mmCIF file of C-alpha atoms in Angstrom:
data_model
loop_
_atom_site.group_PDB
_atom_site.id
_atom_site.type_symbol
_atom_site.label_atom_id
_atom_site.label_comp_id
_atom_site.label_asym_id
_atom_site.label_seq_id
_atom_site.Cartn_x
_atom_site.Cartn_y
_atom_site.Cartn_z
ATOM 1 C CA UNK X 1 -245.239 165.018 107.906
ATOM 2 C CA UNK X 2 -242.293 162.938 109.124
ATOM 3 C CA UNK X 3 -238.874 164.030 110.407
ATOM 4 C CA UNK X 4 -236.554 164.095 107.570
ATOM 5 C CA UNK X 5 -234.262 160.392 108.037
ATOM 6 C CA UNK X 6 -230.741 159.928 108.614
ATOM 7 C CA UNK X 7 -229.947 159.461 105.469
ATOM 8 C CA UNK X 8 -230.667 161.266 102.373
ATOM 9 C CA UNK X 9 -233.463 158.844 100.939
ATOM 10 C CA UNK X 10 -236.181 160.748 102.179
ATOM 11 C CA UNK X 11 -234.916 164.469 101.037
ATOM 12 C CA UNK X 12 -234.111 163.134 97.150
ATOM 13 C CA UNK X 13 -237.373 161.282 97.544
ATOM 14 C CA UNK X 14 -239.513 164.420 98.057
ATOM 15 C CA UNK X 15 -237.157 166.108 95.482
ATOM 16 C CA UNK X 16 -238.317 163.520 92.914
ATOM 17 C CA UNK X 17 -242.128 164.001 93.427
ATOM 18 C CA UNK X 18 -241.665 168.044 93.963
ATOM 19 C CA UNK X 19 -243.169 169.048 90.706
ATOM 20 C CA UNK X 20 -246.088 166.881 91.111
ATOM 21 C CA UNK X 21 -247.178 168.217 94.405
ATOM 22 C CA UNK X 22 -249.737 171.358 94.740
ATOM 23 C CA UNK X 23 -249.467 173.655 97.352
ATOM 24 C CA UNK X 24 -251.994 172.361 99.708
ATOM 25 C CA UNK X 25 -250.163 168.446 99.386
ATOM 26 C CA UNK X 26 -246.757 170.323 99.959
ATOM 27 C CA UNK X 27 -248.213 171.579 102.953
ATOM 28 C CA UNK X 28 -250.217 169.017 104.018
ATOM 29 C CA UNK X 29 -253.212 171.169 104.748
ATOM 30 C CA UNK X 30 -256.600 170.813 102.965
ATOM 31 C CA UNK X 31 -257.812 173.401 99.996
ATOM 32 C CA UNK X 32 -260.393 174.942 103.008
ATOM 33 C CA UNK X 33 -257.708 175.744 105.079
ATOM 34 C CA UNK X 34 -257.797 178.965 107.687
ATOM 35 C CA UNK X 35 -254.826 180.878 107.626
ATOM 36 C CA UNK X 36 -254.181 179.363 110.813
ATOM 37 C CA UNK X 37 -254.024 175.905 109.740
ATOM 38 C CA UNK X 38 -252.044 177.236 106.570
ATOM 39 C CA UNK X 39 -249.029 178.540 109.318
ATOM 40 C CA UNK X 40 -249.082 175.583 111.528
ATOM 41 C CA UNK X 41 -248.720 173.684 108.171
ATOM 42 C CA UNK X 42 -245.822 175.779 107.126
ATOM 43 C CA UNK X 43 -244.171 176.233 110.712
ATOM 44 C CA UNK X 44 -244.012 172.010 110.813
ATOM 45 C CA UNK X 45 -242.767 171.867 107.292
ATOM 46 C CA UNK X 46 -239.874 174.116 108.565
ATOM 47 C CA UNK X 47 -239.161 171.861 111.342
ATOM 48 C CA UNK X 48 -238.527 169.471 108.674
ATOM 49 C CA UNK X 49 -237.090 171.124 105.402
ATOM 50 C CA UNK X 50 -235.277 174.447 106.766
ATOM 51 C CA UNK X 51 -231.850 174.250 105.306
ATOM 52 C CA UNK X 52 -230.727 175.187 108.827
ATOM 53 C CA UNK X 53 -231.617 172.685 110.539
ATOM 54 C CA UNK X 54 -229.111 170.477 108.626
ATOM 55 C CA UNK X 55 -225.939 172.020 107.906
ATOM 56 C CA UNK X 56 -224.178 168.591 108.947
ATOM 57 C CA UNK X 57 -225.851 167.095 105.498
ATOM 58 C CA UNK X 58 -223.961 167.006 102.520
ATOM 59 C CA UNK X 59 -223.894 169.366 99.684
ATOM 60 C CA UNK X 60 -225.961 167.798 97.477
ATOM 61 C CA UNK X 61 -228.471 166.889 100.537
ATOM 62 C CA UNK X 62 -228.428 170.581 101.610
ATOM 63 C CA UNK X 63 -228.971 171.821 98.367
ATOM 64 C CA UNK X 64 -232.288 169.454 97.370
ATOM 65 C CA UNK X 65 -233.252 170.851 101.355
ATOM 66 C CA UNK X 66 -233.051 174.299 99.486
ATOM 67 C CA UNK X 67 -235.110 173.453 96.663
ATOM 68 C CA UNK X 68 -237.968 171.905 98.796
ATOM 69 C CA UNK X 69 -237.886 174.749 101.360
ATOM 70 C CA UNK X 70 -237.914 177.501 98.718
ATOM 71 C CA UNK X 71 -241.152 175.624 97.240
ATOM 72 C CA UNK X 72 -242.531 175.519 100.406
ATOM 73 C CA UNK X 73 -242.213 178.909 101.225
ATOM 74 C CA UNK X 74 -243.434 179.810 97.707
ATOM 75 C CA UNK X 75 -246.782 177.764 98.733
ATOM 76 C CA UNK X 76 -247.031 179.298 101.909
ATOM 77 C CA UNK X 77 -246.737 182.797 100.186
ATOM 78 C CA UNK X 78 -249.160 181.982 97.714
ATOM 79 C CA UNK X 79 -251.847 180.086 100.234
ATOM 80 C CA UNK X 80 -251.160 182.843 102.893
ATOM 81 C CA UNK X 81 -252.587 185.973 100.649
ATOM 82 C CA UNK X 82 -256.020 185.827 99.802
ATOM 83 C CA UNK X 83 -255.494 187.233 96.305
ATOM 84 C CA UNK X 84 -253.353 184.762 95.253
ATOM 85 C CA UNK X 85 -254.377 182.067 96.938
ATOM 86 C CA UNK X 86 -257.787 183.026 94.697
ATOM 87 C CA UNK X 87 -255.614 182.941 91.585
ATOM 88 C CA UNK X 88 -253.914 179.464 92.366
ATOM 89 C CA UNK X 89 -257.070 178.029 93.329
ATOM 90 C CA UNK X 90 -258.451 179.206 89.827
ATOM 91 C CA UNK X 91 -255.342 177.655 87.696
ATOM 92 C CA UNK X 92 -255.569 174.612 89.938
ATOM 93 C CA UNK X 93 -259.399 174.296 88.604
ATOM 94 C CA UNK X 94 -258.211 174.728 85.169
ATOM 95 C CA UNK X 95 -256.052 171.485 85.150
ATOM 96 C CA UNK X 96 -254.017 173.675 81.691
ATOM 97 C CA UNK X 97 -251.159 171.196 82.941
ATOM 98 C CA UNK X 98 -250.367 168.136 84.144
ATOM 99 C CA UNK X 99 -248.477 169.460 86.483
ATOM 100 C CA UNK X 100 -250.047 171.827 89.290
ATOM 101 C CA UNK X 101 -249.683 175.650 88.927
ATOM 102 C CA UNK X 102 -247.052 177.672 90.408
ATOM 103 C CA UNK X 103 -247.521 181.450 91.121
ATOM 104 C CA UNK X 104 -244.214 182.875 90.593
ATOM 105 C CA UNK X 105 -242.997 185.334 93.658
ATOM 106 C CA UNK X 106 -240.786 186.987 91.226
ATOM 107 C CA UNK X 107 -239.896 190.395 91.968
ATOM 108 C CA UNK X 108 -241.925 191.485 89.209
ATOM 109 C CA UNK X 109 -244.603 190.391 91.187
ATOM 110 C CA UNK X 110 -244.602 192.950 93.775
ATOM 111 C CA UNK X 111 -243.154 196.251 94.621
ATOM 112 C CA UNK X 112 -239.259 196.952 94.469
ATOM 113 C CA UNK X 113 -238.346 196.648 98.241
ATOM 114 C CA UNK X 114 -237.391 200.466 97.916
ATOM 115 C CA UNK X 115 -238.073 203.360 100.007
ATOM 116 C CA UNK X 116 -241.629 204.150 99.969
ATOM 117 C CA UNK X 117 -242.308 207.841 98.755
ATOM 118 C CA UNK X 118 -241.405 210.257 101.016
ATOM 119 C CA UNK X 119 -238.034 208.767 102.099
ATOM 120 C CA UNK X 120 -239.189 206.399 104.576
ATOM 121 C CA UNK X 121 -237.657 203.063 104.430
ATOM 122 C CA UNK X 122 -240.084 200.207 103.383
ATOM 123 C CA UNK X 123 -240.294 197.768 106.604
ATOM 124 C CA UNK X 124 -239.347 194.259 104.505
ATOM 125 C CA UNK X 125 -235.726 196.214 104.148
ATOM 126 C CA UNK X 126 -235.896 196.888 108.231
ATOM 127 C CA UNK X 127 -235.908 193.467 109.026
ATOM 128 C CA UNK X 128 -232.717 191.643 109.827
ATOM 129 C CA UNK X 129 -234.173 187.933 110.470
ATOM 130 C CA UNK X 130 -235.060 186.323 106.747
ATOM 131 C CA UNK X 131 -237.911 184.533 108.495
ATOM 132 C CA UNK X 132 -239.391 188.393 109.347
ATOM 133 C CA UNK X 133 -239.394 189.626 106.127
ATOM 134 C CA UNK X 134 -242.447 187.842 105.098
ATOM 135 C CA UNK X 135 -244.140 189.377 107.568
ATOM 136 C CA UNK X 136 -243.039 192.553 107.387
ATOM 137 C CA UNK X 137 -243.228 192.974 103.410
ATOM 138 C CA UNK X 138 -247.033 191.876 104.134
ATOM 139 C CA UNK X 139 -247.647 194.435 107.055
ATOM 140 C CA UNK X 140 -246.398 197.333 104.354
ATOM 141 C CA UNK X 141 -248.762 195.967 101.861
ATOM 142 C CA UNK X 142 -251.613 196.020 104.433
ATOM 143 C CA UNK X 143 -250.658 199.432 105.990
ATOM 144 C CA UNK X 144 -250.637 200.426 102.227
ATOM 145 C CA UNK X 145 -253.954 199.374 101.321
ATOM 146 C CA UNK X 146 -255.983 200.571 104.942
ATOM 147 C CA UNK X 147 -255.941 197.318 106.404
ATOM 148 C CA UNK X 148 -254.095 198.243 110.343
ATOM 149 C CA UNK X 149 -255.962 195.615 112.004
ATOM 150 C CA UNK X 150 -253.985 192.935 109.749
ATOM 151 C CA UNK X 151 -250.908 194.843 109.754
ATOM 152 C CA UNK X 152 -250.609 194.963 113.232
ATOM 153 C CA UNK X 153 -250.730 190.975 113.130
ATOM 154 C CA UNK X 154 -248.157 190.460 110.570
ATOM 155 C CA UNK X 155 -246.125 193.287 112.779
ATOM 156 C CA UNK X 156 -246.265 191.126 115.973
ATOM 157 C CA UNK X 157 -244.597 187.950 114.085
ATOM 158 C CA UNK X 158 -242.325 190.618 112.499
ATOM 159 C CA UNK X 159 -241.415 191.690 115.611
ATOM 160 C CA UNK X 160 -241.364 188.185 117.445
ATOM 161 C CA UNK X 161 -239.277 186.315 114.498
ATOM 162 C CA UNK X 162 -236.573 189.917 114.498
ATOM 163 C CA UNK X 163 -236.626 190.815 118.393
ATOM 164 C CA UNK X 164 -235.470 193.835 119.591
ATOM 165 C CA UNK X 165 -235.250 195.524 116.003
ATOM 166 C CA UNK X 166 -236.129 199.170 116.276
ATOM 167 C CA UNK X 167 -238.108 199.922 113.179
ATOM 168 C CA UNK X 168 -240.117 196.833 113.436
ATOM 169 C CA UNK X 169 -240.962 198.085 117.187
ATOM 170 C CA UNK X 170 -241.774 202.010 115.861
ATOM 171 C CA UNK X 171 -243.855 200.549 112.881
ATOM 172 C CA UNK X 172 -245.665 198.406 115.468
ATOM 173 C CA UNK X 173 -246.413 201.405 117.565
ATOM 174 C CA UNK X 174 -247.597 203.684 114.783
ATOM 175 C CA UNK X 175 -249.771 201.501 113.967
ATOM 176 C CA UNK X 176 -251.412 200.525 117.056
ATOM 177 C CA UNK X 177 -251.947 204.410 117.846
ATOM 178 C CA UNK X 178 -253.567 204.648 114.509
ATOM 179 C CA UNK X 179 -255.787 201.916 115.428
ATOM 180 C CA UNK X 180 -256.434 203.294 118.711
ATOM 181 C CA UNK X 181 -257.119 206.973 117.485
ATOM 182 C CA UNK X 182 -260.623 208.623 116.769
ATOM 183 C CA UNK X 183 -262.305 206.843 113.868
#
């Protein structure tokens, strides 16, 4: 993936073709990508899309920058989770459209970022750094459904992308105990 140009050819260009692109050309990562290759895709299609890395651009520049980052991230969310990663796969098999399928990361689509019973506060609303969230959303889900080993992963970028956040750190700990208890 090139560095986006001087001028604003190249982001209108890629704003043209958006629609046309499936997650995996967004990304520029092949359909039997590791989740590893999936992040290094997404990390170098930040370097080159995140709307803050050109707040010099123009308006209209800035917001077509938007519009390509927030696809992005919507194929990294979808490619990053197994489960729908299965379900985009199977739509993108289908061929229903001409264009590629898009799995919608509405908030219908997951649980309201409330407080999780009990009172305690749900770790996506702990995080202070938007880039965290992510992770931190997806370490709730995992904690949720048993899965600590995971958790703890999506904990450590958590915690590395929102340093020195308190509840990211505790959540981090609790965890790691739990994985380090009696089984």
């Amino acid at each position: 993936m090139q560095k986006v140009s001087e001028s604003g050819e190249f982001i209108f260009a890629w704003l043209r073709v958006l629609d046309e692109l499936t997650y995996y050309e967004l990304l520029d990562v092949a359909p039997a990508a590791n989740a590893d290759q999936i992040r290094a895709a997404f990390h170098r299609f930040c370097d080159t899309f995140h709307p803050d890395r050109h707040v010099a651009r123009s308006t209209d520049e800035r917001d077509a920058l938007l519009a390509i980052f927030k696809r992005g991230s919507e194929a990294y969310l979808a490619l990053a989770d197994l489960a729908l990663r299965s379900q985009y796969d199977a739509q993108l098999a289908s061929k229903v459209t001409h264009q590629p399928p898009r799995i919608s990361q509405s908030a219908r689509s997951r649980p309201p970022p409330s407080h999780t019973p009990g009172g305690a506060k749900r770790l996506e609303e702990a995080a202070r750094s938007p880039s965290s969230r992510p992770f931190a959303r997806r370490a709730d889900e995992l904690i949720e459904s048993g899965d600590l080993r995971q958790a703890k992963l999506q904990l450590v970028m958590a915690n590395h992308l929102d340093p020195g956040n308190a509840d990211l750190e505790s959540a981090l700990r609790q965890v790691e105990a739990r994985l380090a208890g009696p089984k």
